[in-house]
Amino acid sequence: MRPILISCHTRPVIAVKFNKDGDLFFTGSFDGKVSVFWSEPVERLGTFACDGAVKTMTVTEDSKYIVIGTAINGIFIFEVETGTKVKTIEFSSKIHVRDVEFAMGSQQFFMISYESDEKKQSVVYIYDFESVLNREQPSRRDLVRRDRDHYYRGVWGYLNKTIVLGTQNGIIDVVDTKTGELLLSHRAHVNQITSLAFSPDFSMLITASRDCFAKLLDPETLKEIRVFNAQRPLNSAVISPLMLNEGSPKYHCLVAGGQEARDVTTTATDQGGFEITFYNMIFEREIGSVRGHFGPVHSVAVHPRGHMFVTGSEDGTARVHILDQDYFTPAYD
Amino acid sequence: MEDLHPLELIDFSDVLRNHPEYEAYIEDQKREAKERNDPLLEPKPLFELRWTNRVIVDNLPEVSAEKEDLLIKVLVKVISKAVVPIEPSAVYMPMVDGKSQCFAFITFPDEELAKTAVAKCNGLAFDKKHSLTVVSFDEFDRLMDTPSEYVEPRVFSQKELKSWLTDRRSRDQFVIRHDEFTKVFWNDSISLTPDLITAGPSDKVWTDKYVKWSSQGTYLATLHQRGIVLWGGPNFEEIMRLSHYGVSQIEFSPCERYLMTYSSGPSGQFIHWSLEKGEEIRTFQANDEPWGTYLYSYNGEFVAKKGNEMISVYNSETMAMIEDNEGKKAPIAIPQLAEFSWSTGDNIISLHIRESEAKPAQVRLLAVPSRELIATRMVYEALGFYSFWQNNGEFLVSMVTTKHRNNPKPKNSIIEIFYMKKRGIPVESLNLDFVVSNFSWEPNSNRFALIYSGAHSAKTLVVYEVGKEKMETKKIDQCDTKCSTIAWAPQGGHLVTYSFAAKNNTEGRIEFFCVKNQTLYQIEERVHMNMNYLEWDPSGRYISVGSLQGIQQRATQQQGSGYVIFTCQGSDVTQAALEKFYQFSWRPRPKSILDPQIYDKIVNQLDELAAKYEEEDRQVKRAAREEQKAKEMKMKDEFFSQIHIYREKWINTRDERAQILKRTDEEEINRWFEKVEPVEEILSVKKEITR
């Protein structure tokens, strides 16, 4: 498998994302740019320029708009097709955006922020997307606040009924979207939760953490189903959509991360743990790994059809991997 | 020392504050509480509960309240006469319902006097009818703890103790300590997962300290705060308890008949035990001497201790010092003594004598117990020297690093080979033109390997062969290596060179070599993160490496924490990633008692025998595969029953989903489709005339 190397960013690539149809993917970097590509063949379409380091982004289901969260410069909304900046939501410099994500149906999105004022709280807001586009002052709802142990990542629950939030110290909170009531709080990890993702049919939740474990959890009770010990700090874990494949489903997940950037120079590249590992979720078994990056991998995104994936890394590159025909044989089930 | 909090009725606070260790203890507790982020609790103080200066006097006459004073007066008189003058206030006689209970407690000024009182007054006639029974509190506790019913002690036969050697597939055992677990496994190269034998007595933490195998593997010793416990037999049952408060290090004699235990600190002790009787033979106060001061000889017959310019040699059985020519028990005086080591095949001590003004440095060989000097070798311009005994004591290498004249930098190494089995112990000197950084003998062989660093710190591994008949040492072969230390396989033939991780989060390296037909082959090269441990298994087939952490150390997330077992060719057998991984230790085997002729015969028949064993291996493999299959089936069922609920839910809520997405599932799927459009393009047109 020969990857396609994307080196159009000058700083670490922090987020990569496919749109819902899988014909486009986006790479966001600390250099303040989000690039958009055709996925087949891989061809660059253009760049959205933001002022400030990109932290996170999310795309509407119809791929019309992209919402980009930057570290301290607020949220930027672009029209994907034309590249025009539609809207900027600015905050005071004390508000740091941690995560944004569209709900199912793209009617609303949440923003997890950390507010470094006197209160030092982390707040989850829900924005109504229509009002964001049309009104001067977008209507937003203050859903939940947390004083200590701040939220870092979040994901919408099934049918937008809940939001699942992961904290700096490894706790997962499930919050009711309507009332903001805390439904469940569970200590899943002992260190920062760096990624939360549901399987495409919402039957499983996968978490990745800096404590070197990725865990497959029951989406409602948060009970552990499988535990993957990757022996390196993890930044991202996703479930391959091939599990819904009729005929030959593949219950695989992709896990990536690596030693923190400040430790990297002390090790040889093959010990940094920068590879992307495939696990069989049924047997909790490692199937194989894909090497290539020479810095920790920040984000992994799988094509909705499961035949390719994109990774973004601290080394400033994104890599597009198109899986070999071999992978689709029963040998890798 | 006991925790006193349960005894809340007695106020010990004043006594405790005056205790010499009180301040230090409180500081410790505060620091620990800070680390745990606890609110500062009032720390629980420790207190000595042994009442060493008090005795119990029993078998006194029974008297009423009126005569109480009189009896005490008489008792004081008797004790004062026999031991030391005491005051009546030192006697406490409990009275119940106005009657004495026939016993009293007496407090003496110190422990020694209390001991004298027990020795002198026990059995002393008090009056015509009564003779006193005087016991110390320690003795009293012992008597009270003795169970009233006699239980036959379990006697372990040699067959039971050595049962692990009779394993059908001659596997080896190892013990690991991680977190609160202590587990003993069979190393199984065929089923690829170690086979758990025991994790200690059920529902109990086996030990929270280290464990140690005895030198021939018969016992497993677990260290505890109050002493050590020896375990053995097929199911690891308790064999013996030896109490030594605060024990931190232990060493079995090579014959497994004796044991040395050590506790550090101001009141540290070395205790020499007899394992046959389970009794202490002699206790030495440590006086700040480090562990390793006392060393056993090759067969455990003698124990030697290095003192200041002298060596004390004791007979292990009695722990009496060996006598000199005049029959006097005295240490052996050796001026300018630097180091000493026991031979591994005879009761011989090798000594390093420091350079003095008039004399050069020396290597001396001293026979024990005759104290006879059997060889001496002068060494000039020595910077440092080290002894290496071949494991059967056939050869001794004394390696000397020489220096330049008037310059303290090392110049080169000289290897002095002592032929211990030849008459008169001749010495061959090998003058090398480099400085040797590591040296190791091949076990049961006449070969040795060494590593030296050349220019640009490039390291070279060299193997030499010492002449068996003639005194002639030849170089066999050499190879480049990146590692600094040599470890030969216990059965010879293979060796590895290794380097531990230099600092946190770096990798350790192992290189596998094999010596065959006078050639040194490099087979494989492996790395392990944070490697700080390496050990060959006793058969020389496998090697374990790992990343350990200290028990006292705070748990850290380290890469590579856990162990890996490689074959001697460098391929993986098994690996385990364990947090809080403290110890890994192979169970040693006793020396082979096989006749060399039978050994050769087996080697010659290896091809025929191999077929039989391969068939057995195949069967084990098949069984392991089937077990794995069954396990996977179970996992599969579990997994699908888990996600089935949510899959149902997904199907049942399609309407709700469609409402949110404003599309049904069918529309969702048919939202886009692939269309193939052939495009024809004529690149160029060329005309050619063909004939």
Coordinates of C-alpha atoms in Angstrom, one line a residue, chain B residues 78-526:
Chain B
V78 CA 14.1 -12.9 97.0
I79 CA 14.6 -11.2 93.7
S80 CA 16.9 -8.6 95.1
K81 CA 19.1 -11.3 96.5
A82 CA 19.2 -13.3 93.3
V83 CA 19.4 -10.6 90.7
V84 CA 19.5 -6.9 91.5
P85 CA 18.0 -4.8 94.3
I86 CA 14.5 -3.7 93.3
E87 CA 11.9 -1.4 94.8
P88 CA 8.5 -2.8 95.8
S89 CA 7.0 -0.4 93.3
A90 CA 8.6 -2.5 90.5
V91 CA 6.3 -5.4 91.4
Y92 CA 2.7 -5.4 90.2
M93 CA 0.5 -8.2 91.6
P94 CA -3.1 -8.2 90.3
M95 CA -5.8 -8.8 93.0
V96 CA -9.2 -10.2 92.1
D97 CA -12.0 -10.2 94.8
G98 CA -9.4 -9.6 97.5
K99 CA -7.3 -12.6 96.5
S100 CA -4.0 -12.8 94.6
Q101 CA -3.9 -14.7 91.4
C102 CA -0.6 -16.5 92.1
F103 CA 1.4 -14.4 89.7
A104 CA 3.0 -11.0 89.5
F105 CA 4.9 -8.7 87.0
I106 CA 8.3 -7.3 87.7
T107 CA 9.9 -4.4 85.9
F108 CA 13.7 -4.3 85.7
P109 CA 15.8 -1.3 84.7
D110 CA 16.9 -2.9 81.5
E111 CA 16.6 -5.9 79.2
E112 CA 19.8 -7.6 80.3
L113 CA 18.7 -7.7 84.0
A114 CA 15.3 -9.1 83.0
K115 CA 17.2 -11.9 81.1
T116 CA 19.3 -12.6 84.1
A117 CA 16.2 -12.8 86.3
V118 CA 14.7 -15.4 83.9
A119 CA 18.0 -17.4 84.0
K120 CA 18.5 -17.2 87.7
C121 CA 15.1 -17.2 89.3
N122 CA 13.2 -19.7 87.1
G123 CA 12.8 -22.7 89.3
L124 CA 14.0 -20.9 92.4
A125 CA 12.4 -22.2 95.6
F126 CA 10.2 -19.5 97.1
D127 CA 9.0 -21.4 100.2
K128 CA 8.5 -25.1 101.0
K129 CA 5.6 -25.6 98.7
H130 CA 6.3 -23.1 95.9
S131 CA 9.1 -22.7 93.5
L132 CA 9.0 -19.7 91.1
T133 CA 8.3 -19.9 87.4
V134 CA 9.8 -16.8 85.7
V135 CA 9.3 -16.2 82.0
S136 CA 9.9 -13.3 79.7
F137 CA 7.0 -11.8 77.7
D138 CA 8.4 -13.1 74.5
E139 CA 8.4 -16.6 75.9
F140 CA 4.9 -16.1 77.2
D141 CA 3.7 -15.0 73.8
R142 CA 5.3 -18.0 72.2
L143 CA 3.6 -20.3 74.7
M144 CA 0.2 -18.7 74.3
D145 CA 0.5 -18.8 70.5
T146 CA 1.2 -22.5 70.5
P147 CA -1.9 -24.3 69.3
S148 CA -3.3 -26.7 71.8
E149 CA -3.6 -29.6 69.3
Y150 CA -0.6 -31.2 67.9
V151 CA -0.4 -31.0 64.1
E152 CA 2.1 -33.2 62.3
P153 CA 4.4 -31.0 60.3
R154 CA 4.2 -31.6 56.6
V155 CA 7.4 -33.2 55.5
F156 CA 8.3 -32.7 51.9
S157 CA 10.1 -35.5 50.1
Q158 CA 12.9 -34.8 47.7
K159 CA 10.6 -36.0 44.9
E160 CA 8.0 -33.4 45.7
L161 CA 10.5 -30.7 46.1
K162 CA 12.1 -31.4 42.7
S163 CA 8.9 -32.3 40.9
W164 CA 9.2 -29.4 38.4
L165 CA 12.3 -31.1 36.9
T166 CA 10.3 -34.1 35.9
D167 CA 8.0 -32.1 33.5
R168 CA 7.2 -34.2 30.5
R169 CA 8.2 -31.5 28.1
S170 CA 11.1 -30.2 30.2
R171 CA 9.7 -26.7 30.3
D172 CA 11.1 -24.1 32.7
Q173 CA 9.3 -22.0 35.2
F174 CA 9.5 -18.3 36.0
V175 CA 8.0 -16.0 38.6
I176 CA 6.8 -12.5 38.0
R177 CA 5.9 -9.7 40.4
H178 CA 3.6 -7.0 39.1
D179 CA 1.2 -4.7 41.0
E180 CA 0.0 -6.8 43.9
F181 CA 0.3 -10.1 42.1
T182 CA 3.0 -12.8 42.3
K183 CA 2.5 -15.5 39.7
V184 CA 4.5 -18.6 38.7
F185 CA 4.2 -19.7 35.1
W186 CA 5.5 -22.5 32.8
N187 CA 7.2 -21.0 29.9
D188 CA 5.5 -22.6 27.0
S189 CA 7.0 -22.1 23.6
I190 CA 4.4 -24.1 21.7
S191 CA 1.1 -22.8 23.0
L192 CA 2.8 -19.3 23.0
T193 CA 1.1 -18.2 26.2
P194 CA 2.7 -18.9 29.6
D195 CA 0.8 -21.5 31.5
L196 CA -0.1 -20.2 35.0
I197 CA 0.7 -22.6 37.8
T198 CA -0.1 -20.6 40.9
A199 CA -0.7 -17.1 42.0
G200 CA -0.1 -17.8 45.6
P201 CA -2.5 -18.9 48.4
S202 CA -6.0 -18.1 47.4
D203 CA -7.6 -14.8 48.4
K204 CA -4.4 -13.4 49.7
V205 CA -1.7 -11.1 48.5
W206 CA 1.3 -13.4 48.4
T207 CA 3.8 -10.7 49.2
D208 CA 4.1 -7.0 48.7
K209 CA 7.9 -7.2 48.4
Y210 CA 10.3 -9.2 46.3
V211 CA 10.6 -13.0 45.8
K212 CA 13.7 -15.1 45.2
W213 CA 14.4 -18.6 44.0
S214 CA 16.9 -20.7 45.9
S215 CA 20.2 -21.3 44.2
Q216 CA 19.1 -24.7 42.7
G217 CA 15.5 -23.8 42.4
T218 CA 14.1 -26.0 45.2
Y219 CA 12.4 -23.2 47.2
L220 CA 10.7 -19.9 46.3
A221 CA 11.3 -17.4 49.1
T222 CA 8.9 -14.5 49.6
L223 CA 10.1 -11.5 51.6
H224 CA 7.8 -9.9 54.1
Q225 CA 8.1 -7.2 56.7
R226 CA 8.5 -9.8 59.5
G227 CA 10.8 -12.2 57.8
I228 CA 10.7 -14.7 54.9
V229 CA 8.6 -17.7 54.0
L230 CA 9.9 -20.6 51.9
W231 CA 7.5 -22.3 49.4
G232 CA 8.0 -25.5 47.4
G233 CA 6.5 -28.7 46.1
P234 CA 4.3 -29.0 43.1
N235 CA 1.6 -26.7 44.4
F236 CA 3.9 -24.2 46.2
E237 CA 2.9 -25.0 49.7
E238 CA 4.5 -23.3 52.7
I239 CA 7.6 -25.1 53.9
M240 CA 9.2 -22.9 56.5
R241 CA 9.0 -19.4 58.1
L242 CA 12.1 -17.6 59.2
S243 CA 11.5 -14.5 61.2
H244 CA 13.8 -11.5 60.6
Y245 CA 12.2 -8.2 61.1
G246 CA 12.7 -5.8 58.2
V247 CA 14.5 -8.2 55.9
S248 CA 15.5 -6.7 52.6
Q249 CA 18.0 -9.1 51.0
I250 CA 18.5 -12.8 51.1
E251 CA 21.1 -15.2 49.6
F252 CA 20.9 -19.0 49.5
S253 CA 24.2 -21.0 49.7
P254 CA 24.9 -22.9 46.5
C255 CA 24.2 -26.2 48.3
E256 CA 20.8 -24.9 49.5
R257 CA 21.7 -25.9 53.1
Y258 CA 22.2 -22.4 54.4
L259 CA 20.7 -19.0 54.0
M260 CA 21.9 -15.5 54.7
T261 CA 19.3 -12.8 55.4
Y262 CA 20.0 -9.1 55.7
S263 CA 18.2 -6.1 57.1
S264 CA 19.6 -2.6 56.6
G265 CA 19.4 0.4 58.9
P266 CA 20.9 1.3 62.2
S267 CA 19.9 -2.0 63.8
G268 CA 20.5 -4.1 60.7
Q269 CA 21.6 -7.7 61.0
F270 CA 23.0 -10.5 58.9
I271 CA 21.5 -13.8 60.0
H272 CA 22.9 -17.1 58.9
W273 CA 20.3 -19.9 58.9
S274 CA 20.4 -23.6 58.6
L275 CA 17.6 -24.7 56.2
E276 CA 17.8 -28.3 57.3
K277 CA 16.8 -27.4 60.9
G278 CA 15.0 -24.2 60.0
E279 CA 17.0 -22.5 62.8
E280 CA 19.3 -19.5 63.1
I281 CA 23.0 -20.4 63.4
R282 CA 24.5 -17.0 64.1
T283 CA 23.5 -13.4 63.9
F284 CA 26.0 -10.6 63.0
Q285 CA 25.2 -7.0 63.6
A286 CA 25.5 -5.2 60.3
N287 CA 27.2 -2.0 61.7
D288 CA 26.4 -0.2 58.4
E289 CA 28.1 -2.9 56.3
P290 CA 26.4 -3.3 53.0
W291 CA 24.7 -6.4 51.6
G292 CA 27.3 -8.7 50.0
T293 CA 29.8 -8.5 52.8
Y294 CA 29.4 -12.2 53.6
L295 CA 30.0 -14.6 50.6
Y296 CA 29.4 -18.3 50.4
S297 CA 32.1 -20.6 48.9
Y298 CA 31.3 -22.7 45.8
N299 CA 29.8 -25.6 47.8
G300 CA 28.5 -23.5 50.7
E301 CA 31.0 -25.0 53.2
F302 CA 32.5 -21.7 54.1
V303 CA 31.5 -18.1 54.5
A304 CA 34.0 -15.4 54.0
K305 CA 33.8 -11.8 55.1
K306 CA 36.0 -9.0 54.0
G307 CA 37.1 -6.8 56.8
N308 CA 39.6 -4.0 57.0
E309 CA 42.9 -5.6 55.6
M310 CA 41.7 -9.0 56.7
I311 CA 39.4 -11.8 55.7
S312 CA 37.3 -13.8 58.2
V313 CA 36.4 -17.3 57.1
Y314 CA 33.7 -19.2 58.9
N315 CA 32.6 -22.7 58.8
S316 CA 29.0 -22.7 57.6
E317 CA 27.8 -25.5 59.8
T318 CA 28.8 -24.0 63.1
M319 CA 29.6 -20.5 62.0
A320 CA 32.9 -20.7 63.9
M321 CA 35.9 -19.0 62.4
I322 CA 38.4 -21.4 60.9
E323 CA 41.6 -22.0 62.9
D324 CA 45.1 -21.1 62.0
N325 CA 48.2 -23.3 62.4
E326 CA 48.3 -22.7 66.1
G327 CA 44.7 -23.7 66.5
K328 CA 43.6 -20.1 67.2
K329 CA 40.4 -18.8 65.7
A330 CA 41.6 -15.6 64.0
P331 CA 40.9 -13.8 60.8
I332 CA 43.4 -14.0 58.0
A333 CA 45.4 -10.7 58.0
I334 CA 46.1 -9.4 54.5
P335 CA 47.7 -6.0 54.3
Q336 CA 46.6 -3.8 51.4
L337 CA 43.7 -6.0 50.5
A338 CA 41.5 -4.5 47.8
E339 CA 39.0 -7.2 46.7
F340 CA 38.5 -10.9 47.1
S341 CA 36.4 -13.6 45.4
W342 CA 35.6 -17.2 45.9
S343 CA 36.6 -19.8 43.3
T344 CA 33.6 -21.5 41.6
G345 CA 35.1 -25.0 41.8
D346 CA 37.3 -25.2 44.9
N347 CA 37.6 -23.7 48.3
I348 CA 40.1 -21.1 47.0
I349 CA 40.0 -17.4 47.5
S350 CA 41.5 -15.0 45.0
L351 CA 42.8 -11.8 46.5
H352 CA 43.7 -8.5 44.9
I353 CA 46.5 -6.7 46.8
R354 CA 46.8 -3.0 46.3
E355 CA 50.0 -1.3 45.1
S356 CA 52.1 0.0 48.0
E357 CA 55.2 2.1 48.0
A358 CA 57.6 -0.7 47.8
K359 CA 55.6 -3.5 46.2
P360 CA 53.6 -3.7 43.0
A361 CA 50.0 -4.9 43.1
Q362 CA 49.4 -8.6 43.4
V363 CA 47.0 -11.4 42.7
R364 CA 47.1 -14.1 45.2
L365 CA 45.3 -17.4 45.5
L366 CA 44.6 -18.7 49.0
A367 CA 43.5 -22.2 49.9
V368 CA 40.8 -22.6 52.6
P369 CA 40.9 -23.8 55.3
S370 CA 44.6 -24.5 55.2
R371 CA 45.4 -20.8 54.7
E372 CA 48.1 -21.8 52.3
L373 CA 49.2 -19.4 49.6
I374 CA 49.1 -21.4 46.4
A375 CA 49.9 -18.8 43.7
T376 CA 51.1 -15.2 43.5
R377 CA 51.4 -12.9 40.5
M378 CA 52.8 -9.4 40.4
V379 CA 51.1 -6.7 38.4
Y380 CA 52.8 -3.6 37.4
E381 CA 51.3 -0.2 36.6
A382 CA 47.8 -1.5 37.3
L383 CA 45.0 0.9 37.2
G384 CA 42.3 -1.6 38.2
F385 CA 41.9 -5.3 38.1
Y386 CA 39.0 -7.8 38.0
S387 CA 38.7 -11.5 38.6
F388 CA 36.6 -13.8 36.4
W389 CA 36.2 -17.4 37.4
Q390 CA 35.1 -20.0 34.8
N391 CA 31.9 -21.5 36.2
N392 CA 33.6 -24.8 37.1
G393 CA 36.6 -23.2 38.6
E394 CA 38.9 -24.6 35.9
F395 CA 40.3 -21.2 34.9
L396 CA 40.7 -17.9 36.5
V397 CA 41.2 -14.7 34.5
S398 CA 42.6 -11.8 36.2
M399 CA 42.2 -8.8 33.9
V400 CA 44.4 -5.9 34.5
T401 CA 44.0 -2.4 33.0
T402 CA 47.4 -0.8 32.9
K403 CA 48.1 2.9 32.8
H404 CA 50.8 5.0 31.2
R405 CA 53.7 6.0 33.3
N406 CA 52.9 9.4 35.0
N407 CA 49.6 9.4 33.3
P408 CA 46.4 8.1 34.9
K409 CA 44.7 7.3 31.5
P410 CA 44.2 3.5 30.8
K411 CA 46.7 2.2 28.3
N412 CA 45.7 -1.4 27.5
S413 CA 44.5 -4.6 29.2
I414 CA 46.5 -7.6 30.2
I415 CA 44.7 -10.9 30.7
E416 CA 46.4 -13.3 33.1
I417 CA 44.9 -16.8 32.7
F418 CA 45.4 -19.1 35.7
Y419 CA 45.2 -22.8 34.8
M420 CA 43.7 -24.0 38.1
K421 CA 43.7 -27.8 37.2
K422 CA 47.3 -27.9 36.2
R423 CA 50.1 -28.7 38.6
G424 CA 51.5 -25.6 40.3
I425 CA 48.9 -23.4 38.7
P426 CA 50.8 -22.0 35.7
V427 CA 49.8 -18.6 34.4
E428 CA 49.6 -17.5 30.8
S429 CA 49.7 -13.8 30.1
L430 CA 47.9 -12.2 27.2
N431 CA 49.0 -8.7 26.3
L432 CA 46.2 -7.0 24.4
D433 CA 46.6 -3.7 22.6
F434 CA 43.2 -2.3 23.7
V435 CA 41.2 -1.7 26.9
V436 CA 38.6 -4.4 27.5
S437 CA 35.3 -3.1 28.7
N438 CA 33.4 -6.3 29.3
F439 CA 34.5 -9.9 29.8
S440 CA 32.6 -13.2 30.2
W441 CA 33.4 -17.0 30.3
E442 CA 31.3 -19.4 28.4
P443 CA 29.8 -21.8 31.0
N444 CA 31.3 -25.3 31.1
S445 CA 33.8 -24.4 28.4
N446 CA 37.3 -23.1 27.7
R447 CA 36.1 -20.2 25.7
F448 CA 35.6 -16.6 26.7
A449 CA 34.3 -13.5 25.1
L450 CA 35.2 -9.8 25.5
I451 CA 34.2 -6.4 24.2
Y452 CA 36.5 -3.5 23.6
S453 CA 35.9 -0.1 22.2
G454 CA 38.0 1.1 19.3
A455 CA 38.1 4.5 17.6
H456 CA 34.8 6.5 17.5
S457 CA 33.4 4.2 20.2
A458 CA 32.9 1.4 17.7
K459 CA 32.7 -1.8 19.8
T460 CA 34.1 -5.2 18.9
L461 CA 33.2 -8.6 20.3
V462 CA 36.0 -11.1 20.3
V463 CA 35.9 -14.8 21.3
Y464 CA 39.0 -16.6 22.5
E465 CA 39.8 -20.2 23.2
V466 CA 42.0 -21.3 26.0
G467 CA 44.2 -24.4 25.3
K468 CA 43.0 -27.5 27.1
E469 CA 46.3 -29.5 26.8
K470 CA 48.8 -26.8 25.9
M471 CA 48.9 -23.4 27.5
E472 CA 48.0 -21.5 24.4
T473 CA 45.1 -19.1 24.0
K474 CA 43.9 -18.4 20.5
K475 CA 41.5 -15.9 19.1
I476 CA 38.6 -17.6 17.4
D477 CA 36.7 -14.8 15.7
Q478 CA 35.4 -11.3 16.1
C479 CA 32.4 -9.3 15.2
D480 CA 31.2 -5.7 15.5
T481 CA 28.6 -4.9 18.0
K482 CA 26.7 -1.9 19.2
C483 CA 26.2 -3.2 22.8
S484 CA 28.4 -3.1 25.8
T485 CA 27.7 -6.2 27.9
I486 CA 28.0 -10.0 27.2
A487 CA 25.7 -12.7 28.5
W488 CA 26.5 -16.3 27.5
A489 CA 23.7 -18.9 27.4
P490 CA 24.0 -21.2 30.5
Q491 CA 24.6 -24.2 28.3
G492 CA 27.1 -22.4 26.1
G493 CA 27.1 -22.1 22.3
H494 CA 25.0 -18.9 22.1
L495 CA 25.6 -15.5 23.5
V496 CA 24.0 -12.1 23.5
T497 CA 25.4 -8.7 23.8
Y498 CA 23.1 -6.0 25.3
S499 CA 22.9 -2.4 26.4
F500 CA 20.2 -1.2 28.7
A501 CA 18.2 1.9 28.0
A502 CA 20.5 4.8 28.8
K503 CA 17.8 7.1 30.1
N504 CA 14.1 7.3 30.4
N505 CA 12.1 6.5 27.2
T506 CA 15.0 5.3 25.2
E507 CA 15.5 1.8 23.9
G508 CA 17.7 -1.0 25.0
R509 CA 19.4 -3.2 22.4
I510 CA 20.1 -7.0 22.3
E511 CA 22.2 -8.7 19.6
F512 CA 22.1 -12.5 19.3
F513 CA 25.3 -14.4 18.4
C514 CA 26.2 -18.1 18.0
V515 CA 29.6 -19.7 18.1
K516 CA 29.9 -22.7 15.8
N517 CA 32.8 -24.4 14.1
Q518 CA 35.3 -21.7 15.3
T519 CA 33.2 -18.9 13.8
L520 CA 31.1 -16.2 15.4
Y521 CA 27.8 -15.6 13.7
Q522 CA 25.5 -12.7 14.3
I523 CA 21.9 -14.0 14.1
E524 CA 19.5 -11.3 15.1
E525 CA 19.2 -7.8 16.5
R526 CA 16.3 -6.7 18.7

